[in-house]
Amino acid sequence: MTAYRRVAARLAAVVTLLVAAPACASKSLGPQLIGVPATVPLAELSGVTLQVGDQKGGTEALLRAAHALDNVPYKIVFSTFTSGPPQIEALTAGKIDFAITGNTPPVFGAAANSKTRVVAAWDGAAAGEQILVRAGSSINSVRDLKGKTILLAKGSAAHANILEHLADAGLKTADVKLVFLQPADALSAFASGQGDAWVIWEPYTAQAHLTLKVRSIGSAANGYWFGSASVEALTDPKRNSALADLLGRYERAAQWSRDNPSEWAGKYAKAVGLDIKIAELAQSHLQRLPIPLDDKVVAAEQRLANLFAAADQIPEAPDFAKWVDRRFNSVLVASATT
């Protein structure tokens, strides 16, 4: 009996280690692999509801303006969020199935081991993501920002923009003073003389250029936008098939906006309550160009992850590639050529 008990004790210890191992290793190994379910014909999606995260004047406004939601064979429910990070949280919580955000929320999502995957990418936003200074400022380059106060939104594309520019200029975050403000508050602060520079995106960039005396000393190197989906939706055959269809519709809507810039700017201005001139300038900087989720795109996002980790904004840099799912690359290429 003694020998039997010793063997049983060893087996129990091994089982305990095996059960505990996945929980201990999950953070370092990243998210689990997920399969691609079989495609379901559109005619069989009538009972499907896609929950889509959005921002004011964003995905829904563009799709409706381009009539890309006509004859959708499934139901879409749009939920409006103030920014990208809450949408990633909602995806992880299973409250929405899909959302389009800037380049930074997916990085923070990966760092938090979110139950999401990046499934689509677009380029063409870099021109509207700028580092602004006052027209009469002595600051002429990013190097001149040393010791200066910079206004920006924490964890945003603007945050990523300034981290990249500082690194390229040989500066660290300790060399400047970052003041975190949401865009509307930053606009008021900068207009009243606070801060030496403001890092911002559209439509605030256009608003600043047209209502304040400002100039830009740099645009973003990474102008990517990303479509992220919940793991739950990607593993559901019907929702996965509906997502493929929705992405195709979005591509066609984006092409329509490029072909009809004045009409889109007018509808965008109405949707967000902006002056038409501001809307026209802002949308001229947002091309929404479809690109494949290739190694170049992943490397650009990995650089952001590394910079945020170095700046102590996230505990450690995730292996971003593990949160990328390229299943829809062929769908997007086909949509872009039709």
XYZ file of C-alpha atoms in Angstrom:
338
model
C 0.000 0.000 0.000
C 2.835 2.347 0.753
C 4.287 2.007 -2.751
C 0.821 2.426 -4.262
C 0.266 5.604 -2.295
C 3.617 7.000 -3.423
C 2.719 6.343 -7.089
C -0.749 7.814 -6.598
C 0.742 10.915 -4.996
C 3.137 11.381 -7.933
C 0.277 10.979 -10.446
C -1.828 13.491 -8.528
C 1.056 15.970 -8.591
C 1.488 15.523 -12.358
C -2.242 16.025 -12.974
C -2.192 19.159 -10.836
C 0.703 20.577 -12.856
C -0.992 19.773 -16.161
C -4.224 21.436 -15.076
C -2.415 24.498 -13.766
C -0.016 24.840 -16.712
C -2.361 26.501 -19.239
C -3.360 29.215 -16.770
C 0.270 29.931 -15.930
C 1.442 29.916 -19.528
C -1.493 31.677 -21.189
C -0.049 35.164 -20.804
C 3.344 34.327 -22.284
C 1.968 32.067 -25.007
C -0.735 34.509 -26.068
C -4.273 33.688 -27.191
C -5.385 30.251 -28.253
C -5.568 29.373 -31.934
C -9.034 29.431 -33.459
C -10.249 27.663 -36.565
C -12.103 29.086 -39.554
C -15.657 27.718 -39.731
C -17.281 26.639 -42.984
C -18.890 29.407 -45.042
C -22.649 29.730 -44.706
C -24.583 30.971 -47.796
C -25.993 34.491 -47.433
C -29.486 33.139 -48.059
C -29.228 31.288 -44.743
C -28.305 34.328 -42.600
C -31.766 35.825 -42.140
C -31.795 35.000 -38.436
C -28.326 36.437 -37.734
C -27.720 39.711 -35.875
C -24.330 41.393 -36.035
C -23.567 43.768 -33.170
C -21.242 46.462 -34.550
C -19.373 49.044 -32.495
C -19.157 52.522 -33.982
C -18.223 56.135 -33.375
C -20.196 59.189 -34.412
C -19.865 59.746 -38.154
C -18.069 56.426 -38.562
C -18.981 53.011 -39.931
C -22.769 53.313 -40.006
C -22.730 56.835 -41.467
C -20.419 55.773 -44.288
C -22.340 52.579 -45.077
C -25.672 54.412 -45.189
C -24.308 57.299 -47.243
C -23.047 54.836 -49.855
C -26.283 52.765 -49.732
C -24.089 49.793 -48.816
C -26.663 48.535 -46.324
C -29.301 47.976 -48.987
C -30.568 44.391 -49.114
C -28.453 43.146 -46.213
C -29.572 39.527 -45.638
C -28.978 39.716 -41.866
C -29.615 42.279 -39.145
C -27.040 44.837 -38.003
C -27.311 46.675 -34.691
C -24.899 49.600 -34.294
C -23.746 50.797 -30.862
C -22.027 54.167 -30.517
C -18.854 54.494 -28.430
C -16.755 57.545 -27.578
C -13.479 55.996 -28.781
C -11.669 52.804 -29.737
C -10.574 51.355 -26.357
C -14.134 50.847 -25.041
C -14.970 49.026 -28.268
C -12.134 46.529 -27.713
C -13.425 45.998 -24.174
C -16.940 45.432 -25.519
C -15.607 42.908 -28.042
C -13.853 40.958 -25.291
C -17.006 41.026 -23.157
C -19.063 39.672 -26.056
C -21.269 42.776 -26.204
C -20.375 43.492 -29.846
C -19.040 41.368 -32.710
C -17.011 43.877 -34.754
C -15.579 47.392 -34.635
C -13.221 49.619 -36.614
C -10.656 51.578 -34.592
C -7.369 53.393 -34.995
C -3.986 51.701 -34.669
C -3.602 51.819 -30.881
C -6.661 50.133 -29.284
C -5.782 46.703 -30.765
C -2.297 46.974 -29.212
C -3.735 47.670 -25.769
C -6.246 44.884 -26.343
C -3.474 42.412 -27.109
C -1.561 43.577 -24.032
C -4.656 42.798 -21.963
C -5.017 39.368 -23.603
C -8.329 40.404 -25.174
C -10.617 37.840 -26.760
C -10.392 39.590 -30.113
C -8.601 39.307 -33.425
C -7.611 41.956 -35.937
C -9.218 40.821 -39.202
C -8.952 43.815 -41.561
C -6.732 46.830 -42.177
C -6.923 50.139 -44.007
C -4.283 52.786 -44.700
C -4.547 56.478 -45.473
C -5.162 58.222 -42.144
C -1.589 59.422 -41.536
C -2.066 62.819 -43.193
C -4.738 63.757 -40.678
C -2.795 62.667 -37.598
C -0.529 65.618 -36.904
C 1.665 67.266 -34.292
C 0.469 70.859 -34.171
C 2.208 73.938 -32.815
C 1.147 77.562 -32.910
C 2.009 79.488 -36.062
C 4.389 81.787 -34.183
C 6.078 79.068 -32.142
C 9.862 78.648 -32.147
C 9.325 74.867 -32.393
C 10.220 73.729 -35.894
C 10.900 70.026 -35.426
C 10.229 67.195 -33.024
C 13.713 67.664 -31.553
C 12.598 71.141 -30.471
C 9.929 69.541 -28.263
C 12.525 68.650 -25.636
C 11.379 70.152 -22.335
C 8.047 71.197 -23.833
C 4.459 70.379 -22.846
C 2.491 68.217 -25.276
C -1.281 67.745 -25.167
C -2.728 64.412 -26.322
C -5.217 61.670 -25.521
C -3.748 58.763 -23.585
C -3.745 55.388 -25.316
C -4.834 56.918 -28.616
C -3.391 57.056 -32.125
C -1.996 60.455 -31.134
C -0.133 58.809 -28.246
C 1.372 56.309 -30.677
C 2.222 59.121 -33.098
C 4.235 61.106 -30.567
C 6.028 58.028 -29.204
C 7.226 57.141 -32.709
C 8.343 60.688 -33.462
C 10.177 61.027 -30.153
C 11.978 57.714 -30.718
C 12.971 58.740 -34.253
C 14.320 62.032 -32.898
C 16.346 60.282 -30.206
C 14.116 61.561 -27.394
C 12.349 59.736 -24.572
C 9.074 60.514 -22.861
C 11.090 61.748 -19.875
C 12.464 64.497 -22.150
C 8.998 66.048 -22.591
C 5.896 66.641 -20.486
C 2.879 64.706 -21.725
C -0.473 66.082 -20.583
C -3.340 63.699 -21.245
C -6.588 65.334 -22.365
C -9.481 64.161 -24.496
C -9.672 65.950 -27.895
C -12.430 68.449 -27.052
C -10.677 69.478 -23.826
C -7.319 69.647 -25.587
C -8.786 71.897 -28.283
C -10.046 74.354 -25.666
C -6.762 74.226 -23.759
C -4.600 74.733 -26.820
C -6.822 77.550 -28.096
C -6.416 79.327 -24.733
C -2.613 79.136 -24.883
C -1.962 76.015 -22.821
C 0.620 73.501 -23.977
C 3.394 73.923 -26.528
C 2.150 71.259 -28.948
C -0.991 69.248 -29.567
C -1.019 65.774 -31.123
C -4.388 65.033 -32.669
C -6.382 63.306 -35.418
C -9.297 64.172 -37.699
C -11.658 65.966 -37.633
C -9.915 67.960 -34.894
C -6.840 68.461 -37.077
C -8.916 70.153 -39.757
C -10.816 72.164 -37.160
C -7.560 73.440 -35.678
C -6.135 74.410 -39.079
C -9.291 76.287 -40.049
C -10.096 77.987 -36.734
C -6.711 78.463 -35.035
C -3.347 79.751 -36.198
C -1.384 76.503 -36.212
C 1.099 74.550 -38.308
C 2.192 70.939 -38.360
C 5.688 69.685 -37.534
C 4.963 66.047 -38.317
C 2.374 63.514 -39.450
C 1.967 59.936 -38.298
C 4.196 57.223 -39.709
C 1.533 54.617 -38.942
C -1.783 55.658 -40.478
C -3.497 52.300 -40.186
C -7.052 51.594 -39.092
C -8.123 48.121 -38.064
C -11.253 46.030 -38.040
C -11.378 43.832 -34.943
C -13.790 40.979 -34.300
C -14.629 38.980 -31.209
C -13.397 35.404 -31.006
C -16.987 34.399 -30.314
C -18.178 35.841 -33.652
C -15.240 34.394 -35.602
C -15.953 30.880 -34.368
C -19.684 31.112 -35.138
C -20.197 29.940 -38.783
C -23.108 32.293 -39.464
C -21.679 35.415 -37.847
C -18.302 34.736 -39.455
C -19.967 34.591 -42.888
C -21.932 37.765 -42.142
C -18.686 39.518 -41.164
C -17.124 38.608 -44.500
C -20.120 40.145 -46.278
C -20.039 43.273 -44.090
C -16.344 43.826 -44.803
C -17.044 43.638 -48.527
C -19.806 46.223 -48.150
C -17.502 48.507 -46.169
C -14.835 48.297 -48.881
C -17.341 49.311 -51.525
C -18.573 52.174 -49.328
C -14.996 53.390 -48.807
C -14.454 53.350 -52.569
C -17.673 55.329 -53.014
C -16.413 57.964 -50.557
C -13.193 58.344 -52.550
C -15.124 58.623 -55.808
C -17.655 61.097 -54.363
C -15.720 63.222 -51.848
C -18.079 66.230 -51.871
C -21.230 64.160 -51.378
C -19.626 62.138 -48.589
C -18.264 65.263 -46.862
C -21.740 66.771 -46.870
C -23.315 63.684 -45.317
C -20.457 63.341 -42.831
C -20.818 67.005 -41.801
C -24.511 66.467 -41.137
C -23.879 63.255 -39.181
C -21.370 64.838 -36.794
C -22.599 68.435 -36.791
C -19.499 69.983 -38.357
C -19.010 72.957 -40.645
C -18.833 71.686 -44.223
C -15.365 73.163 -44.811
C -13.980 71.355 -41.780
C -15.685 68.146 -42.889
C -14.271 68.423 -46.416
C -10.711 68.980 -45.189
C -10.957 66.215 -42.592
C -12.312 63.630 -45.006
C -9.719 64.530 -47.644
C -7.149 63.182 -45.162
C -8.993 59.871 -44.603
C -8.655 57.619 -47.612
C -9.634 54.224 -46.091
C -7.417 52.307 -48.511
C -7.772 48.519 -48.133
C -4.492 46.728 -47.455
C -3.664 43.118 -46.639
C -2.796 42.115 -43.094
C 0.772 41.347 -44.104
C 4.053 41.213 -42.209
C 4.699 44.942 -42.824
C 1.460 45.918 -41.098
C 2.070 43.525 -38.205
C 5.624 44.846 -37.773
C 4.335 48.436 -37.631
C 1.917 47.490 -34.860
C 4.606 45.524 -33.034
C 6.736 48.651 -32.988
C 3.904 50.529 -31.299
C 3.554 47.740 -28.749
C 7.283 47.913 -28.011
C 7.179 51.714 -27.643
C 4.177 51.644 -25.300
C 5.908 49.005 -23.174
C 9.116 51.056 -23.069
C 7.059 54.073 -21.973
C 5.488 51.975 -19.166
C 2.023 52.360 -20.667
C 1.555 48.574 -20.803
C 3.248 45.941 -18.609
C 4.986 44.216 -21.515
C 4.830 44.187 -25.302
C 2.575 41.411 -26.616
C 3.488 39.377 -29.685
C 0.989 41.269 -31.823
C 0.983 38.701 -34.637
C -0.866 36.302 -32.335
C -3.868 38.634 -32.315
C -3.989 38.873 -36.128
C -6.289 36.653 -38.191
C -5.843 36.891 -41.963
C -8.895 34.834 -42.965
C -10.584 37.768 -44.737
C -7.586 38.991 -46.761
C -8.869 37.417 -49.987
C -12.366 38.800 -49.377
C -11.050 42.333 -49.025
C -8.861 42.089 -52.118
C -11.830 40.850 -54.141
C -14.069 43.639 -52.829
C -11.475 46.289 -53.616
C -11.346 45.232 -57.276
C -15.114 45.073 -57.890
